[in-house]
Amino acid sequence: MASNEIQYNDIIKHIITNSLFTERQIYVLYNKFSRRSPPDRISKGAYYRQLKQSEQKVVGVLYSLIILRYLNMIDTGTFHTIEVILDNTSHLMERIKRDTISQNDSRNVISLLDEIIQKLIHQK
C-alpha cells in the first residue's frame, strides 16, 4: 500500500466483516508489517496482546488452508481463483484511491466477490 495507511472503503470493510479478523486486528497486523511503532492511542500491553492474537489467527488460517487442501476440500483451481481475486482487488484498490470507481461499481464488486466465494464453497 503506497500511502502506508489502510484505505478503508466499502469493499475493504466488507472483506474485513466477512473475515476472521476485526478491523483492529487488521490494523495491528498492518502496523507491524509496515514496521511502524505501536500507536499512542493503544496501550503497549493491549497492542502486543492483540498482535499475538492476530498472528495466531493468521497461523490458524494458513493451517486451515493446508488441511482443507489435503482433504481435497479445496483444489488447486481454488487457489488460482483466490490469486486472481487478490490481483484484481489490488488493481481495484488503486482505482479507488484515484477516485475512478463509482459507488455502484463498488457494490457490484462486493456482489461478485460474494458470488465467487459461494461458488468456491459449493463447487463439489
Coordinates of N, CA and C in Angstrom, one line a residue:
M1 N 0.9 -1.2 0.0 CA 0.0 0.0 0.0 C 0.9 1.2 0.0
A2 N 0.8 2.1 -1.0 CA 1.7 3.2 -1.2 C 1.6 4.2 -0.1
S3 N 0.5 4.5 0.4 CA 0.4 5.6 1.4 C 0.7 5.2 2.8
N4 N 1.1 3.9 3.0 CA 1.4 3.3 4.3 C 0.3 3.4 5.3
E5 N -1.0 3.5 4.8 CA -2.2 3.5 5.6 C -3.2 2.6 5.0
I6 N -4.0 2.0 5.8 CA -5.1 1.2 5.2 C -6.1 2.1 4.7
Q7 N -6.5 2.0 3.4 CA -7.6 2.8 2.8 C -8.9 2.1 3.0
Y8 N -9.6 2.4 4.0 CA -10.9 1.7 4.3 C -11.9 2.3 3.3
N9 N -12.6 1.4 2.7 CA -13.7 1.7 1.8 C -14.7 0.6 1.9
D10 N -15.8 0.7 1.1 CA -16.9 -0.3 1.3 C -16.4 -1.7 1.0
I11 N -15.5 -1.9 0.0 CA -15.0 -3.2 -0.4 C -14.2 -3.8 0.8
I12 N -13.2 -3.0 1.2 CA -12.3 -3.5 2.3 C -13.1 -3.7 3.6
K13 N -14.1 -2.9 3.9 CA -14.9 -3.1 5.1 C -15.7 -4.4 5.0
H14 N -16.2 -4.7 3.8 CA -17.0 -5.9 3.5 C -16.1 -7.1 3.7
I15 N -14.9 -7.0 3.1 CA -13.9 -8.2 3.3 C -13.6 -8.4 4.7
I16 N -13.3 -7.3 5.5 CA -12.9 -7.5 6.9 C -14.1 -8.1 7.7
T17 N -15.3 -7.6 7.4 CA -16.5 -8.0 8.1 C -16.7 -9.5 7.9
N18 N -16.4 -10.0 6.7 CA -16.6 -11.4 6.4 C -15.3 -12.3 6.7
S19 N -14.3 -11.7 7.2 CA -13.1 -12.4 7.5 C -13.1 -12.9 9.0
L20 N -12.0 -13.5 9.4 CA -11.9 -13.9 10.8 C -11.3 -12.8 11.7
F21 N -11.0 -11.7 11.1 CA -10.3 -10.6 11.8 C -11.2 -9.4 12.0
T22 N -10.9 -8.7 13.1 CA -11.6 -7.4 13.3 C -10.8 -6.3 12.6
E23 N -11.4 -5.1 12.5 CA -10.7 -4.0 11.9 C -9.5 -3.7 12.7
R24 N -9.6 -3.8 14.1 CA -8.5 -3.5 15.0 C -7.3 -4.5 14.7
Q25 N -7.7 -5.8 14.6 CA -6.6 -6.8 14.3 C -5.9 -6.6 13.0
I26 N -6.7 -6.2 12.0 CA -6.1 -5.9 10.7 C -5.2 -4.7 10.8
Y27 N -5.6 -3.7 11.5 CA -4.8 -2.5 11.8 C -3.5 -2.9 12.5
V28 N -3.6 -3.7 13.5 CA -2.4 -4.1 14.3 C -1.4 -4.9 13.4
L29 N -2.0 -5.9 12.6 CA -1.1 -6.6 11.7 C -0.5 -5.8 10.7
Y30 N -1.2 -4.9 10.1 CA -0.7 -4.0 9.1 C 0.3 -3.1 9.6
N31 N 0.1 -2.6 10.9 CA 1.0 -1.7 11.5 C 2.4 -2.4 11.7
K32 N 2.3 -3.7 12.1 CA 3.6 -4.5 12.3 C 4.2 -4.7 11.0
F33 N 3.5 -5.1 10.0 CA 4.0 -5.4 8.6 C 4.7 -4.1 8.1
S34 N 4.1 -2.9 8.4 CA 4.7 -1.7 7.9 C 5.8 -1.2 8.7
R35 N 6.2 -2.0 9.8 CA 7.3 -1.7 10.7 C 7.2 -0.3 11.3
R36 N 5.9 -0.1 11.8 CA 5.7 1.1 12.5 C 5.6 0.8 14.0
S37 N 5.9 1.8 14.8 CA 5.8 1.6 16.2 C 4.3 1.6 16.7
P38 N 4.1 1.0 17.8 CA 2.7 0.9 18.3 C 2.1 2.3 18.4
P39 N 0.9 2.5 18.0 CA 0.2 3.8 18.1 C 0.1 4.3 19.6
D40 N 0.1 5.6 19.8 CA -0.1 6.1 21.1 C -1.5 5.8 21.7
R41 N -2.5 5.7 20.9 CA -3.8 5.6 21.4 C -4.2 4.2 21.9
I42 N -3.2 3.3 21.8 CA -3.4 1.9 22.3 C -2.3 1.6 23.3
S43 N -2.6 1.1 24.5 CA -1.5 0.8 25.4 C -0.6 -0.3 24.8
K44 N 0.6 -0.3 25.1 CA 1.6 -1.2 24.6 C 1.1 -2.7 24.9
G45 N 0.6 -2.9 26.1 CA 0.2 -4.2 26.5 C -1.0 -4.7 25.7
A46 N -1.9 -3.8 25.5 CA -3.1 -4.2 24.6 C -2.7 -4.4 23.2
Y47 N -1.8 -3.5 22.7 CA -1.3 -3.7 21.3 C -0.6 -5.0 21.1
Y48 N 0.3 -5.4 22.0 CA 1.1 -6.6 21.8 C 0.2 -7.8 22.1
R49 N -0.8 -7.7 22.9 CA -1.8 -8.8 23.1 C -2.6 -9.0 21.8
Q50 N -3.1 -7.9 21.3 CA -3.8 -8.0 20.0 C -3.0 -8.5 18.9
L51 N -1.7 -8.1 18.9 CA -0.8 -8.6 17.8 C -0.6 -10.1 17.9
K52 N -0.4 -10.6 19.1 CA -0.2 -12.0 19.3 C -1.4 -12.8 18.9
Q53 N -2.6 -12.3 19.3 CA -3.9 -13.0 18.9 C -4.1 -12.9 17.4
S54 N -3.7 -11.8 16.8 CA -3.9 -11.7 15.4 C -2.9 -12.6 14.6
E55 N -1.7 -12.7 15.1 CA -0.7 -13.6 14.5 C -1.2 -15.0 14.6
Q56 N -1.7 -15.4 15.8 CA -2.2 -16.7 16.0 C -3.4 -17.1 15.0
K57 N -4.2 -16.1 14.7 CA -5.3 -16.3 13.7 C -4.7 -16.5 12.4
V58 N -3.7 -15.7 12.0 CA -3.1 -15.9 10.7 C -2.5 -17.4 10.6
V59 N -1.8 -17.8 11.6 CA -1.3 -19.2 11.6 C -2.5 -20.2 11.5
G60 N -3.6 -19.9 12.2 CA -4.8 -20.8 12.1 C -5.3 -20.8 10.7
V61 N -5.4 -19.7 10.0 CA -5.9 -19.6 8.7 C -5.0 -20.4 7.7
L62 N -3.7 -20.3 7.9 CA -2.8 -21.0 7.0 C -2.9 -22.5 7.2
Y63 N -2.9 -22.9 8.4 CA -3.1 -24.4 8.7 C -4.4 -24.9 8.2
S64 N -5.4 -24.1 8.3 CA -6.8 -24.4 7.8 C -6.7 -24.7 6.3
L65 N -6.1 -23.8 5.6 CA -6.0 -23.9 4.2 C -5.2 -25.2 3.8
I66 N -4.2 -25.5 4.6 CA -3.4 -26.7 4.3 C -4.2 -28.0 4.5
I67 N -4.9 -28.0 5.6 CA -5.8 -29.2 5.9 C -6.9 -29.3 4.9
L68 N -7.5 -28.2 4.5 CA -8.6 -28.3 3.6 C -8.1 -28.8 2.2
R69 N -6.9 -28.3 1.8 CA -6.3 -28.8 0.6 C -6.0 -30.3 0.7
Y70 N -5.4 -30.7 1.8 CA -5.0 -32.1 2.0 C -6.3 -33.0 1.9
L71 N -7.4 -32.5 2.4 CA -8.6 -33.3 2.4 C -9.4 -33.2 1.1
N72 N -8.7 -32.5 0.1 CA -9.3 -32.2 -1.2 C -10.6 -31.5 -1.1
M73 N -10.8 -30.7 -0.1 CA -11.9 -29.8 0.1 C -11.7 -28.5 -0.7
I74 N -10.5 -28.2 -1.0 CA -10.1 -27.1 -1.8 C -9.1 -27.6 -2.8
D75 N -9.3 -27.3 -4.1 CA -8.4 -27.8 -5.1 C -7.5 -26.7 -5.6
T76 N -6.5 -27.1 -6.4 CA -5.6 -26.1 -6.9 C -6.2 -25.0 -7.7
G77 N -7.3 -25.3 -8.4 CA -8.1 -24.3 -9.1 C -8.6 -23.2 -8.2
T78 N -9.0 -23.6 -7.0 CA -9.5 -22.7 -6.0 C -8.4 -21.7 -5.6
F79 N -7.2 -22.2 -5.4 CA -6.1 -21.3 -5.0 C -5.8 -20.4 -6.2
H80 N -5.9 -20.9 -7.4 CA -5.7 -20.0 -8.5 C -6.8 -18.9 -8.6
T81 N -8.0 -19.3 -8.3 CA -9.1 -18.3 -8.3 C -8.9 -17.2 -7.2
I82 N -8.4 -17.7 -6.0 CA -8.1 -16.7 -4.9 C -7.0 -15.8 -5.4
E83 N -6.0 -16.3 -6.0 CA -4.9 -15.4 -6.5 C -5.4 -14.4 -7.5
V84 N -6.3 -14.8 -8.4 CA -6.9 -13.9 -9.4 C -7.7 -12.8 -8.6
I85 N -8.5 -13.2 -7.6 CA -9.2 -12.2 -6.8 C -8.3 -11.3 -6.1
L86 N -7.2 -11.8 -5.6 CA -6.2 -10.9 -4.9 C -5.6 -9.9 -5.9
D87 N -5.2 -10.3 -7.0 CA -4.7 -9.4 -8.1 C -5.7 -8.4 -8.5
N88 N -6.9 -8.8 -8.8 CA -7.9 -7.9 -9.2 C -8.3 -6.9 -8.1
T89 N -8.3 -7.4 -6.8 CA -8.6 -6.5 -5.7 C -7.5 -5.4 -5.6
S90 N -6.3 -5.8 -5.7 CA -5.2 -4.8 -5.7 C -5.3 -3.7 -6.7
H91 N -5.6 -4.1 -8.0 CA -5.8 -3.2 -9.0 C -7.0 -2.3 -8.8
L92 N -8.1 -2.9 -8.2 CA -9.3 -2.1 -7.9 C -9.0 -1.1 -6.8
M93 N -8.3 -1.5 -5.8 CA -8.0 -0.5 -4.7 C -7.2 0.7 -5.2
E94 N -6.3 0.4 -6.2 CA -5.6 1.6 -6.8 C -6.6 2.5 -7.5
R95 N -7.5 1.9 -8.2 CA -8.6 2.8 -8.9 C -9.4 3.5 -7.9
I96 N -9.7 2.9 -6.8 CA -10.5 3.6 -5.7 C -9.7 4.7 -5.2
K97 N -8.4 4.5 -4.9 CA -7.6 5.6 -4.4 C -7.6 6.8 -5.3
R98 N -7.6 6.5 -6.6 CA -7.6 7.6 -7.6 C -9.1 8.1 -7.9
D99 N -10.0 7.6 -7.1 CA -11.4 8.0 -7.3 C -12.0 7.8 -8.7
T100 N -11.6 6.6 -9.3 CA -12.0 6.3 -10.6 C -13.0 5.1 -10.6
I101 N -13.6 4.9 -9.5 CA -14.6 3.8 -9.4 C -15.8 4.4 -8.6
S102 N -17.0 4.1 -9.1 CA -18.2 4.6 -8.5 C -18.7 3.7 -7.4
Q103 N -19.6 4.3 -6.6 CA -20.3 3.5 -5.5 C -21.0 2.3 -6.1
N104 N -21.6 2.5 -7.2 CA -22.3 1.4 -7.9 C -21.4 0.3 -8.2
D105 N -20.2 0.7 -8.8 CA -19.2 -0.3 -9.1 C -18.7 -1.1 -7.9
S106 N -18.5 -0.3 -6.8 CA -18.1 -1.0 -5.5 C -19.1 -2.0 -5.1
R107 N -20.4 -1.7 -5.2 CA -21.5 -2.7 -4.8 C -21.4 -3.9 -5.8
N108 N -21.1 -3.6 -7.0 CA -21.0 -4.8 -8.0 C -19.9 -5.7 -7.7
V109 N -18.7 -5.0 -7.3 CA -17.6 -5.8 -6.9 C -17.8 -6.7 -5.7
I110 N -18.5 -6.1 -4.7 CA -18.8 -6.8 -3.5 C -19.7 -8.0 -3.8
S111 N -20.7 -7.8 -4.6 CA -21.7 -8.8 -5.0 C -20.9 -9.9 -5.8
L112 N -20.1 -9.5 -6.7 CA -19.3 -10.5 -7.5 C -18.4 -11.3 -6.6
L113 N -17.7 -10.6 -5.7 CA -16.8 -11.3 -4.7 C -17.6 -12.4 -3.9
D114 N -18.8 -12.0 -3.4 CA -19.6 -12.9 -2.6 C -20.0 -14.1 -3.5
E115 N -20.4 -13.8 -4.7 CA -20.8 -14.9 -5.6 C -19.7 -15.8 -5.9
I116 N -18.5 -15.3 -6.2 CA -17.4 -16.2 -6.4 C -17.0 -17.1 -5.2
I117 N -17.0 -16.5 -4.1 CA -16.7 -17.2 -2.8 C -17.8 -18.3 -2.6
Q118 N -19.0 -18.0 -2.8 CA -20.1 -19.0 -2.7 C -19.9 -20.1 -3.6
K119 N -19.5 -19.8 -4.9 CA -19.3 -20.9 -5.9 C -18.1 -21.7 -5.5
L120 N -17.1 -21.1 -4.9 CA -15.9 -21.9 -4.5 C -16.3 -22.9 -3.3
I121 N -17.2 -22.4 -2.5 CA -17.6 -23.3 -1.3 C -18.4 -24.4 -1.8
H122 N -19.3 -24.2 -2.8 CA -20.3 -25.2 -3.2 C -19.9 -25.9 -4.5
Q123 N -18.6 -25.9 -4.8 CA -18.2 -26.4 -6.1 C -18.3 -27.9 -6.2
K124 N -18.4 -28.7 -5.2 CA -18.4 -30.1 -5.3 C -19.8 -30.7 -5.1

